Coordinates of N, CA and C in Angstrom, one line a residue:
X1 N -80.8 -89.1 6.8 CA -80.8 -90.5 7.3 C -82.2 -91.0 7.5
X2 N -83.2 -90.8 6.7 CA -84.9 -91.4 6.8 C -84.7 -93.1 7.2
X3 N -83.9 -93.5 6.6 CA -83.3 -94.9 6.7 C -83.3 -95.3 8.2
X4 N -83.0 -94.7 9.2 CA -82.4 -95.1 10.1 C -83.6 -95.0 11.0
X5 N -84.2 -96.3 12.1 CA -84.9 -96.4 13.1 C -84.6 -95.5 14.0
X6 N -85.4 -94.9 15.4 CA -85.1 -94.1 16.2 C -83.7 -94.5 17.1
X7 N -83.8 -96.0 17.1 CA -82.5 -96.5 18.0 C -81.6 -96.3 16.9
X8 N -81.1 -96.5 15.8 CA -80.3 -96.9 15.0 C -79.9 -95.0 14.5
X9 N -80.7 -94.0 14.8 CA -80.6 -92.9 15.0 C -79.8 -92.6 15.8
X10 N -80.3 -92.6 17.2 CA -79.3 -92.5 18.0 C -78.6 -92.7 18.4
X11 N -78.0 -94.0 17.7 CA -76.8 -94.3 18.1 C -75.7 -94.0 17.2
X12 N -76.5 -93.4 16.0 CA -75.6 -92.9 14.8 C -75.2 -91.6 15.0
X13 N -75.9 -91.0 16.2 CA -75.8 -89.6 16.1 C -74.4 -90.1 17.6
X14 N -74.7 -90.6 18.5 CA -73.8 -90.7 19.5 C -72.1 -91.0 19.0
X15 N -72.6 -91.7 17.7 CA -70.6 -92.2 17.6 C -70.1 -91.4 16.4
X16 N -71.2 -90.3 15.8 CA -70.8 -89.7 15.0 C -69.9 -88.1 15.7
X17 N -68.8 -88.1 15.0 CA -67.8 -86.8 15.1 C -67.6 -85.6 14.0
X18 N -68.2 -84.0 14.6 CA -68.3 -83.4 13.9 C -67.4 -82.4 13.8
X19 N -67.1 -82.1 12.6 CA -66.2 -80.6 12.7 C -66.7 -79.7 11.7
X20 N -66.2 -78.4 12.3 CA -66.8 -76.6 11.6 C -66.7 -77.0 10.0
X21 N -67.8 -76.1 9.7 CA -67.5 -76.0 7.8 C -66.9 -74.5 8.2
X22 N -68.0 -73.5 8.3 CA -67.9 -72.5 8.7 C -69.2 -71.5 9.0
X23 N -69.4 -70.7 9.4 CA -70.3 -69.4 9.5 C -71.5 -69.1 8.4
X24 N -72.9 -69.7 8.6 CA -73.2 -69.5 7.2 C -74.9 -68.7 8.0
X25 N -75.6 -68.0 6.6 CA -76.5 -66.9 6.9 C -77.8 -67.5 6.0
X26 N -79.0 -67.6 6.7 CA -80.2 -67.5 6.2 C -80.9 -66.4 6.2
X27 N -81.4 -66.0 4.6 CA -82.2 -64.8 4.4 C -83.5 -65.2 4.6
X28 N -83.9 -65.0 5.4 CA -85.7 -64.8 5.1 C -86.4 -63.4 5.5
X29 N -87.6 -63.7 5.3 CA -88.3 -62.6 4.9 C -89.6 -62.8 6.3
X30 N -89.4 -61.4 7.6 CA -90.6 -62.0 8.5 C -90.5 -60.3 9.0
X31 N -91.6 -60.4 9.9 CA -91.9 -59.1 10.8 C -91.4 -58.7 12.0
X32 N -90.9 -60.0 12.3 CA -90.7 -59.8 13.9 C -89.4 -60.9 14.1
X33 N -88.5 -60.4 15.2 CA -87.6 -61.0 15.4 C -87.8 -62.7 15.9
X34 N -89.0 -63.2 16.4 CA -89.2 -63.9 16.9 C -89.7 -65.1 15.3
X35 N -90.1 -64.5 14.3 CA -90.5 -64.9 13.1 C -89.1 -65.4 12.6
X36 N -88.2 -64.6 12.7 CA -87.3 -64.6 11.8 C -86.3 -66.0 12.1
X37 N -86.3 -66.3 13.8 CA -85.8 -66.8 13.9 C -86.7 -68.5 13.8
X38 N -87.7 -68.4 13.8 CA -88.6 -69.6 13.2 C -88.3 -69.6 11.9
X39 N -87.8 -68.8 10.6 CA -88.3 -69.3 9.4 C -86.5 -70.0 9.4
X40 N -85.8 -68.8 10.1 CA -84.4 -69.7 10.0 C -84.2 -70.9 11.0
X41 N -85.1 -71.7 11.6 CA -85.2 -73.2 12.1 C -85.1 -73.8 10.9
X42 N -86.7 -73.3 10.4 CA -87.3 -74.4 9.2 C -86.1 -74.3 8.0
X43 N -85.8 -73.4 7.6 CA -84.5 -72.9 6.4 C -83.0 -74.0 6.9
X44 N -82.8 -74.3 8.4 CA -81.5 -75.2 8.5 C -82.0 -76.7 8.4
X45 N -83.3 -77.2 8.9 CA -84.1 -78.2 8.7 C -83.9 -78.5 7.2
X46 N -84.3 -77.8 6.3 CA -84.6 -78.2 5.1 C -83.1 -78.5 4.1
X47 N -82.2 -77.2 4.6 CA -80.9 -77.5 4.2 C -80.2 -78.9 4.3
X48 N -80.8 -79.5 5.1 CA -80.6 -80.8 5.3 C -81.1 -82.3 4.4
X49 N -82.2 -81.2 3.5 CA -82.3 -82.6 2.8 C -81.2 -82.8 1.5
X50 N -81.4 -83.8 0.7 CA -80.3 -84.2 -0.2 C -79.9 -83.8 -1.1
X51 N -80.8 -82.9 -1.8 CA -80.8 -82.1 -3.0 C -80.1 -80.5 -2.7
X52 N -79.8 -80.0 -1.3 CA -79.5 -78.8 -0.9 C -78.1 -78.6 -1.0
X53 N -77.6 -79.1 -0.3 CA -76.3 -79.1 -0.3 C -75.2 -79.8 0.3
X54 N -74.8 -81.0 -0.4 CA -74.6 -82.1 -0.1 C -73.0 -82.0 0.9
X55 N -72.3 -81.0 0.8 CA -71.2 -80.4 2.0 C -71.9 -80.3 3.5
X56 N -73.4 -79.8 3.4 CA -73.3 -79.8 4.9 C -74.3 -80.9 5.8
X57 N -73.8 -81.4 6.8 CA -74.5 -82.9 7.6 C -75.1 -81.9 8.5
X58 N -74.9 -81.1 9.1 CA -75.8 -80.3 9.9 C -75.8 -79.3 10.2
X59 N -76.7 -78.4 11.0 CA -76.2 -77.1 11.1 C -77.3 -76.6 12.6
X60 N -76.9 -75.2 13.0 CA -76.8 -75.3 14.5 C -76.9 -73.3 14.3
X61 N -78.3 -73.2 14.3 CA -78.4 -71.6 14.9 C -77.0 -70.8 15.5
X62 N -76.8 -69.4 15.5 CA -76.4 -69.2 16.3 C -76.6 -69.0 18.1
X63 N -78.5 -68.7 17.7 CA -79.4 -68.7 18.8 C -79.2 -69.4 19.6
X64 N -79.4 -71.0 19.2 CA -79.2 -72.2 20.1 C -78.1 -72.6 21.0
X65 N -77.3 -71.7 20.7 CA -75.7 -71.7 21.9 C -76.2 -71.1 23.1
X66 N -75.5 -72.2 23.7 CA -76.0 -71.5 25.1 C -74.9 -70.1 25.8
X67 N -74.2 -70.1 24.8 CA -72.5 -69.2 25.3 C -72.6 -68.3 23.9
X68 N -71.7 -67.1 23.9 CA -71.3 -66.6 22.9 C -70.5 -67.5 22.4
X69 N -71.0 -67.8 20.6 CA -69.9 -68.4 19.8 C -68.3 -68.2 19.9
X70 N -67.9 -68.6 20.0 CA -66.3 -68.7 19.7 C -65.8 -68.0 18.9
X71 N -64.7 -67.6 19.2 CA -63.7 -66.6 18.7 C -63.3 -67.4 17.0
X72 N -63.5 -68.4 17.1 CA -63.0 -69.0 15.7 C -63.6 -69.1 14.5
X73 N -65.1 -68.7 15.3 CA -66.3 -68.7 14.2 C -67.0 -67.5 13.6
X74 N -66.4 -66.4 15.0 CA -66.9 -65.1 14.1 C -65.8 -64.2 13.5
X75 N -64.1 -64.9 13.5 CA -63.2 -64.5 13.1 C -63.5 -63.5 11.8
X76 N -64.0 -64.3 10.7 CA -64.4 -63.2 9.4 C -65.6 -62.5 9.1
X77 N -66.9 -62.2 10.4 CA -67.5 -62.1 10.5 C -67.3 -60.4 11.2
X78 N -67.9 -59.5 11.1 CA -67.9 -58.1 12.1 C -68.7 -58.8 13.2
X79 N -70.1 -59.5 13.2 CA -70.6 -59.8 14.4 C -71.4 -61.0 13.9
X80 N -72.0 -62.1 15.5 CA -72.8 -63.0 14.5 C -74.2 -62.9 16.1
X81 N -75.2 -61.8 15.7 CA -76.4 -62.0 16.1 C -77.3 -62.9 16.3
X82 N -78.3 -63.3 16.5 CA -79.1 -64.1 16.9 C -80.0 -64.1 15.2
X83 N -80.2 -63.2 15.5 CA -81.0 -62.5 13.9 C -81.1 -61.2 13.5
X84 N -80.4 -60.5 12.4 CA -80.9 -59.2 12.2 C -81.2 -58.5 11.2
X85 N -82.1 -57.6 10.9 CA -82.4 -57.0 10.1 C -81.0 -56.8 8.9
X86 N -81.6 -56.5 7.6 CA -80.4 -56.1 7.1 C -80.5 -55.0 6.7
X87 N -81.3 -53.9 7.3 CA -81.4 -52.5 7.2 C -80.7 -52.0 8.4
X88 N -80.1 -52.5 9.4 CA -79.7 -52.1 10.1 C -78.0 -52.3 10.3
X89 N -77.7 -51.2 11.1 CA -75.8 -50.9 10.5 C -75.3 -52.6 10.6
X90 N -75.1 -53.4 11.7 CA -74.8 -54.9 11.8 C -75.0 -55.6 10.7
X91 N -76.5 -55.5 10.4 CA -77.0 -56.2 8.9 C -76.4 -56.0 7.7
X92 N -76.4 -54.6 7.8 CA -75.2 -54.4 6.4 C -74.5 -54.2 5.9
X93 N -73.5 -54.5 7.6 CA -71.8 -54.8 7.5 C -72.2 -56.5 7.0
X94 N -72.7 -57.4 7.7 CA -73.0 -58.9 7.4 C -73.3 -59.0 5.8
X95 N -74.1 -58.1 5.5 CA -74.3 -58.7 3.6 C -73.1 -58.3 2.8
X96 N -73.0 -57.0 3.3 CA -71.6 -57.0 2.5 C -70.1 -58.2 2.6
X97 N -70.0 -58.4 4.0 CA -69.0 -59.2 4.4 C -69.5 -60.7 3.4
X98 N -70.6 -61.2 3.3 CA -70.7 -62.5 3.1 C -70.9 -61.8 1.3
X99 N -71.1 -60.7 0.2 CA -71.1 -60.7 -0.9 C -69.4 -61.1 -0.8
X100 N -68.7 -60.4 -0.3 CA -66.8 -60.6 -0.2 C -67.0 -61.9 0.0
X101 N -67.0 -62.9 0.6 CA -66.5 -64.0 0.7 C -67.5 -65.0 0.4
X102 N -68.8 -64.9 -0.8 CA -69.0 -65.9 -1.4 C -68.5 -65.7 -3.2
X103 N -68.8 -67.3 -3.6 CA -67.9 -67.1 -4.7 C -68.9 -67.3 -5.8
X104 N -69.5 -66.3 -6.4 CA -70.7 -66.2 -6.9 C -70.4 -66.5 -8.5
X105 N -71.7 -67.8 -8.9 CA -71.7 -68.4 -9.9 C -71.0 -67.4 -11.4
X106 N -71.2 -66.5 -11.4 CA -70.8 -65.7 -12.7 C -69.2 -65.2 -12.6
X107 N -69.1 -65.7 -11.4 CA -67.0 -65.2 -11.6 C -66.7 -66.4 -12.1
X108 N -65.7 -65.7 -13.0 CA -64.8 -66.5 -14.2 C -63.5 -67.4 -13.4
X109 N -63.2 -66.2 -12.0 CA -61.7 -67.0 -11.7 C -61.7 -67.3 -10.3
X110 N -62.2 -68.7 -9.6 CA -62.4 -69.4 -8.5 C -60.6 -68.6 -7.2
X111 N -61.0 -67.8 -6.8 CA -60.4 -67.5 -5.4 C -60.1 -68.5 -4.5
X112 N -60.7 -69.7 -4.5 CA -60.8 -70.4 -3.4 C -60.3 -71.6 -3.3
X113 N -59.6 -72.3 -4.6 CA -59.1 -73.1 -4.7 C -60.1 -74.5 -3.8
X114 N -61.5 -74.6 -4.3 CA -61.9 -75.8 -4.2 C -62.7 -75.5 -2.9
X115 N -62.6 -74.7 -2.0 CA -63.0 -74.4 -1.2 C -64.9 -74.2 -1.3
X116 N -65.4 -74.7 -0.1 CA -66.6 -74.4 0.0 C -67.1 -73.1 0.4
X117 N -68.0 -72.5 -0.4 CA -68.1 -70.9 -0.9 C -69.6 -70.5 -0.4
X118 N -70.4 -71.0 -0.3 CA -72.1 -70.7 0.1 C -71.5 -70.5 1.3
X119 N -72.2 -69.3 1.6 CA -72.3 -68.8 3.1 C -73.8 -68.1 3.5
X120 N -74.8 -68.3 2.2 CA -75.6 -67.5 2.3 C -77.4 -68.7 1.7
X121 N -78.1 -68.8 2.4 CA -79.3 -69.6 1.7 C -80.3 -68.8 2.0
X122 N -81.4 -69.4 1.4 CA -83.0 -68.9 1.2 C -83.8 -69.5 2.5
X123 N -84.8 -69.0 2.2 CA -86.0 -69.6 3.0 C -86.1 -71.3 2.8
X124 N -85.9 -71.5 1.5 CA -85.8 -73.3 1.3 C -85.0 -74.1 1.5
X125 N -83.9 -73.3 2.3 CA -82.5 -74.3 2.4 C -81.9 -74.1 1.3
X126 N -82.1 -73.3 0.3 CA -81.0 -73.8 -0.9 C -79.7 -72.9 -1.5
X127 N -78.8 -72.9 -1.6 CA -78.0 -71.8 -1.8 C -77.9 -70.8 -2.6
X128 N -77.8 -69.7 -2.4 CA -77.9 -68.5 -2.8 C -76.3 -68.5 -3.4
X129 N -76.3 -68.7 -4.7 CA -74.7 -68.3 -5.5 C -75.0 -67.2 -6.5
X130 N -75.8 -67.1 -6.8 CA -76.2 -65.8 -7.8 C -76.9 -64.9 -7.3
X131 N -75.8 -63.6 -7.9 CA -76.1 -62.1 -7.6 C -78.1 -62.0 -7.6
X132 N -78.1 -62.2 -9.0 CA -79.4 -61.8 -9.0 C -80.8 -62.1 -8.2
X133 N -80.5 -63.5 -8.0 CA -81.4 -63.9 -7.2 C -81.1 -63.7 -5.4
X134 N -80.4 -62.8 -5.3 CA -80.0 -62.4 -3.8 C -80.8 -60.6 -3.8
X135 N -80.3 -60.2 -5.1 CA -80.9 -58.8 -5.0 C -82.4 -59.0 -5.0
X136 N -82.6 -60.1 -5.7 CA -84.2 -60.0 -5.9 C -85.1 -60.7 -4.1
X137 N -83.7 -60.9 -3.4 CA -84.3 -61.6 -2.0 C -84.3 -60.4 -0.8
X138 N -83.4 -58.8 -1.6 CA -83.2 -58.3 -1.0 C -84.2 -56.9 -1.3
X139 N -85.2 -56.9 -2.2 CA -85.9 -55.9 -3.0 C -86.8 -55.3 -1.3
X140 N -87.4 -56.2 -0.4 CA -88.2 -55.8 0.4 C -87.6 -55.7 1.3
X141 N -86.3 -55.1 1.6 CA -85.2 -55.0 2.4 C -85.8 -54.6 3.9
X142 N -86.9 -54.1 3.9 CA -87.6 -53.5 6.0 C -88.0 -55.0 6.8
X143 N -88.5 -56.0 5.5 CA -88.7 -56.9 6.1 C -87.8 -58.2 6.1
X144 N -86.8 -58.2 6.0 CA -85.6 -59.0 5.2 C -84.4 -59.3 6.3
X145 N -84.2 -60.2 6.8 CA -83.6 -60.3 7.7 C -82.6 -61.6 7.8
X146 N -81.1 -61.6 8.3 CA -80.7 -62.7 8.3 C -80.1 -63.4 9.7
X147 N -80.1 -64.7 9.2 CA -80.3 -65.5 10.8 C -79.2 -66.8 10.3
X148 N -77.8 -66.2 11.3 CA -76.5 -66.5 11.0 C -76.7 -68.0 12.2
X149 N -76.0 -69.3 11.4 CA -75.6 -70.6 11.5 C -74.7 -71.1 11.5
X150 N -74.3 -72.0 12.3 CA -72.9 -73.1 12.1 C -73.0 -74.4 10.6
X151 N -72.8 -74.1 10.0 CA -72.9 -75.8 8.9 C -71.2 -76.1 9.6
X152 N -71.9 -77.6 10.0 CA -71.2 -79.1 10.1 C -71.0 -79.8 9.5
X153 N -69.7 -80.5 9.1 CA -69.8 -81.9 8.5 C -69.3 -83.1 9.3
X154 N -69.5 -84.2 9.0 CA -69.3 -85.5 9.9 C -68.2 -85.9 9.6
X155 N -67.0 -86.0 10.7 CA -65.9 -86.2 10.5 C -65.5 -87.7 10.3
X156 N -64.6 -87.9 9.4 CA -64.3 -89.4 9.2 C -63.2 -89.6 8.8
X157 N -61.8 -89.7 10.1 CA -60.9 -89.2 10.3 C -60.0 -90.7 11.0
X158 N -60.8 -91.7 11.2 CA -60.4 -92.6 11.5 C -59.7 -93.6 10.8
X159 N -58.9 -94.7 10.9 CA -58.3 -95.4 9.8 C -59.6 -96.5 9.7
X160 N -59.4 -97.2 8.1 CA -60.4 -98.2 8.2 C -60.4 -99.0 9.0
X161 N -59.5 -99.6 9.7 CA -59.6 -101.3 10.5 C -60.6 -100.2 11.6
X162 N -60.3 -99.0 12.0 CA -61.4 -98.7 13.6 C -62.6 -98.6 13.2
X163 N -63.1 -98.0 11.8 CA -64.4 -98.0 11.3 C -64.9 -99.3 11.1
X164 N -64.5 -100.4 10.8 CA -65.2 -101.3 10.8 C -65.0 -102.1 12.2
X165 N -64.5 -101.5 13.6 CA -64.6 -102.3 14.7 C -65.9 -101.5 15.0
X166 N -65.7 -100.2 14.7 CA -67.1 -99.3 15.3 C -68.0 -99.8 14.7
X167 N -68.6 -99.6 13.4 CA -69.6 -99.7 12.7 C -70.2 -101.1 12.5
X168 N -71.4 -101.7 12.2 CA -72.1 -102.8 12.2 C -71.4 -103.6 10.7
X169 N -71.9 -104.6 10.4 CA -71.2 -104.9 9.0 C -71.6 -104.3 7.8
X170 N -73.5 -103.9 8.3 CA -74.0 -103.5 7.2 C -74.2 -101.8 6.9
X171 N -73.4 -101.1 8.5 CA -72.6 -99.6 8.1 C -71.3 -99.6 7.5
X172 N -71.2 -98.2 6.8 CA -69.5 -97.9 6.2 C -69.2 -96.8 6.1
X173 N -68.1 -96.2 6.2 CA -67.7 -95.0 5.1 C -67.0 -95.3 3.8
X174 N -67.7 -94.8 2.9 CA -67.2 -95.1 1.6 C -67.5 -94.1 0.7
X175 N -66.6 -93.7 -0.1 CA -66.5 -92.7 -1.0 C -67.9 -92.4 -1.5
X176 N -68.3 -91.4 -1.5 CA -69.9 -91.0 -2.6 C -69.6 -90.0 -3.6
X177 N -69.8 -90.6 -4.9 CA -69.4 -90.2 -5.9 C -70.4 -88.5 -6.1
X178 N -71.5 -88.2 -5.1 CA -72.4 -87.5 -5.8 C -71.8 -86.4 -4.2
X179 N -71.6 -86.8 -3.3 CA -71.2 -85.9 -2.2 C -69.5 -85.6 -2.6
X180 N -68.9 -86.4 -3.4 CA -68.0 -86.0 -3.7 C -66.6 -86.3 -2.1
X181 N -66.9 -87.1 -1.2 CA -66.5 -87.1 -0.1 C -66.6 -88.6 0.2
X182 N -66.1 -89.4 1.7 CA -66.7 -89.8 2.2 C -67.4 -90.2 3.4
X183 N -68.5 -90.7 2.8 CA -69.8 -90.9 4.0 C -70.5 -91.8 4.4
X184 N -70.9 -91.9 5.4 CA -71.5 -93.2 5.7 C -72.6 -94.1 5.1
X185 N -72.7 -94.9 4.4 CA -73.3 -95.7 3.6 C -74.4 -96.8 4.5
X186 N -75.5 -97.5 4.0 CA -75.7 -98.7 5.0 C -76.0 -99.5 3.3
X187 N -75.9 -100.9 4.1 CA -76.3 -101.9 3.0 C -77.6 -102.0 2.4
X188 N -77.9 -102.3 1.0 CA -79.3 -102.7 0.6 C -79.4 -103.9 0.3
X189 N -78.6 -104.3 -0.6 CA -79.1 -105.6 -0.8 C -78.2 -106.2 -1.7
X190 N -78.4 -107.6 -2.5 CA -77.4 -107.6 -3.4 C -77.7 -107.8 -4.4
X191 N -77.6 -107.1 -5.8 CA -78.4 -107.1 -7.0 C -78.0 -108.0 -7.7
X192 N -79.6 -108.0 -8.1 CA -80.2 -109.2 -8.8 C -80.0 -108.8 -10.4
X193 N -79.3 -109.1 -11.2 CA -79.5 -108.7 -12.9 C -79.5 -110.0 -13.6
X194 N -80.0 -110.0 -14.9 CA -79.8 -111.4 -16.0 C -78.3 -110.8 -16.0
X195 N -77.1 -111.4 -15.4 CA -75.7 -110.9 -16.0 C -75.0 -111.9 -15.0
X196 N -74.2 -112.7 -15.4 CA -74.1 -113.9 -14.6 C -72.5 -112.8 -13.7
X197 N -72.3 -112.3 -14.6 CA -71.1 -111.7 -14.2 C -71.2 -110.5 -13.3
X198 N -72.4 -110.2 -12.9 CA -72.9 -108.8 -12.5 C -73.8 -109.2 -11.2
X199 N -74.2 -110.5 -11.7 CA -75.1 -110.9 -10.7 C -74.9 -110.7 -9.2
X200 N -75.0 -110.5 -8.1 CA -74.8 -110.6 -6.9 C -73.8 -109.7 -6.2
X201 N -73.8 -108.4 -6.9 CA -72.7 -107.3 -6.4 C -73.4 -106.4 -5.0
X202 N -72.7 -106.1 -4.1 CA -73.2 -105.9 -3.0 C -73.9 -104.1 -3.7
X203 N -75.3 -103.7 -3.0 CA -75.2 -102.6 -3.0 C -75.7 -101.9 -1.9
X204 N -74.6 -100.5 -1.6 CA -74.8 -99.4 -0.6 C -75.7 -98.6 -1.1
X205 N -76.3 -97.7 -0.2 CA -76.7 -96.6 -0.1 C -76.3 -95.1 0.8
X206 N -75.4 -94.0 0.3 CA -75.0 -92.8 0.9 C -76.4 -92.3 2.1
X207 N -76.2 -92.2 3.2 CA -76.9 -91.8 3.8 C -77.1 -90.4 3.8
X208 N -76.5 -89.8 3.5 CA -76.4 -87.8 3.7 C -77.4 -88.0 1.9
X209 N -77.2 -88.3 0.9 CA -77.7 -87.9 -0.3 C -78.9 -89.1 -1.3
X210 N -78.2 -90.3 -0.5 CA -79.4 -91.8 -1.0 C -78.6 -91.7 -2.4
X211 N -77.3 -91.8 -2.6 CA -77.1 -92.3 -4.2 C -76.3 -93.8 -4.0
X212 N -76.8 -95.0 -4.6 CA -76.2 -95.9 -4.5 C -74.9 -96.6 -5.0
X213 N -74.4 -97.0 -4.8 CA -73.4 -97.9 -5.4 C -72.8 -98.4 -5.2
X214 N -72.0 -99.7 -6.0 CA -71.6 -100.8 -5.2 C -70.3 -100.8 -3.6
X215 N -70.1 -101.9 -3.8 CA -69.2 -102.1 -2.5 C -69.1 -103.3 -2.2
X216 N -68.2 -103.5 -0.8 CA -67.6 -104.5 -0.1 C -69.1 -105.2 0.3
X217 N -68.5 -106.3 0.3 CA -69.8 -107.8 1.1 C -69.7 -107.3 2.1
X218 N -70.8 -107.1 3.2 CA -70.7 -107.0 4.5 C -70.8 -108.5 4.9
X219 N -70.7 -109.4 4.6 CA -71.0 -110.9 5.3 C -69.3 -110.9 5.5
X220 N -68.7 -110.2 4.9 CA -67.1 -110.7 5.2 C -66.4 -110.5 5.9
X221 N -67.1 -109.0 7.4 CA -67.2 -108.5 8.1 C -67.6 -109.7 9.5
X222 N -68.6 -110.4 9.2 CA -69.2 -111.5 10.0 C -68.5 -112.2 10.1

């Protein structure tokens, strides 16, 4: 959301409603527990930009709870730590459990029926689907540690007539062809082409990914 002013932030964050993706794990590589759980800040931060992974709108340490997580979150989990080594027995019931339940690029026959499958990212936010580049994240195994997360997505569960009592004229939810979902859009502008026929079509922008495309007049809203 770079788009959005600090008020126009916050007020997107106040009327926005989120629900569980599920339980997901950052590997990084540090010395000290206190490291580990810094590089897994910066690793949920970055998950967040557009190019990472366009299923998740946010995500939430397990550290940062003020309570033991919920029974509903560590359901397929054996445990969900703060951060831990993966040389240690916890750590390597967790890699094993998340090899079982992600659905890694080189399998032929999808188990999941469409389901969202990354449970596991890097130090850059980006998802870890292939074996090989996990073994090769796992080579310096003493210093290798993972730092288990909530991913979020923004619910939009409402019928249209409430979305547009809520939203401004020039917010929306509207389908994104590249998030594959829908998400909240803001207006840009209305393009200008030599095409008399083309001329003046309204255009949005997806706020979770910045891919544009057209849409409804927000003046008709006014």
């Amino acid at each position: 959301m770079n788009h959005l002013d600090s008020s126009e932030e916050e007020q997107s964050r106040s009327d926005t409603e989120w629900t569980l993706l599920h339980v997901v794990h950052f590997v990084v590589e540090a010395s000290t527990f206190d490291s580990a759980i810094a590089k897994g800040t910066a690793a949920a931060g970055l998950l967040m930009k557009a190019d990472r992974d366009s299923a998740v709108d946010d995500c939430q340490l397990i550290s940062e709870f003020d309570e033991e997580p919920a029974s509903q979150l560590a359901d397929k989990w054996p445990s969900l730590p703060e951060a831990v080594q993966i040389t240690s027995n916890s750590g390597r019931q967790l890699v094993e459990t998340a090899r079982e339940l992600t659905e890694w690029q080189d399998t032929t026959q999808s188990r999941h029926d469409g389901e969202h499958t990354t449970f596991l990212y890097d130090e850059s936010g980006r998802r870890i689907q292939n074996k090989d580049h996990f073994e090769t994240l796992l080579e310096d195994a003493d210093d290798v540690w993972l730092v288990p997360a909530v991913a979020l997505q923004q619910s939009v569960e409402e019928t249209m007539a409430d979305s547009h009592q809520r939203e401004r004229p020039n917010r929306r939810h509207l389908k994104c062809r590249e998030c594959d979902r829908d998400t909240r859009h803001r207006f840009l502008d209305f393009e200008t082409v030599p095409d008399d026929e083309w001329s003046g079509q309204p255009m949005w922008e997806c706020d979770i990914c910045s891919t544009p495309r057209y849409g409804p007049n927000p003046e008709a809203d006014q």
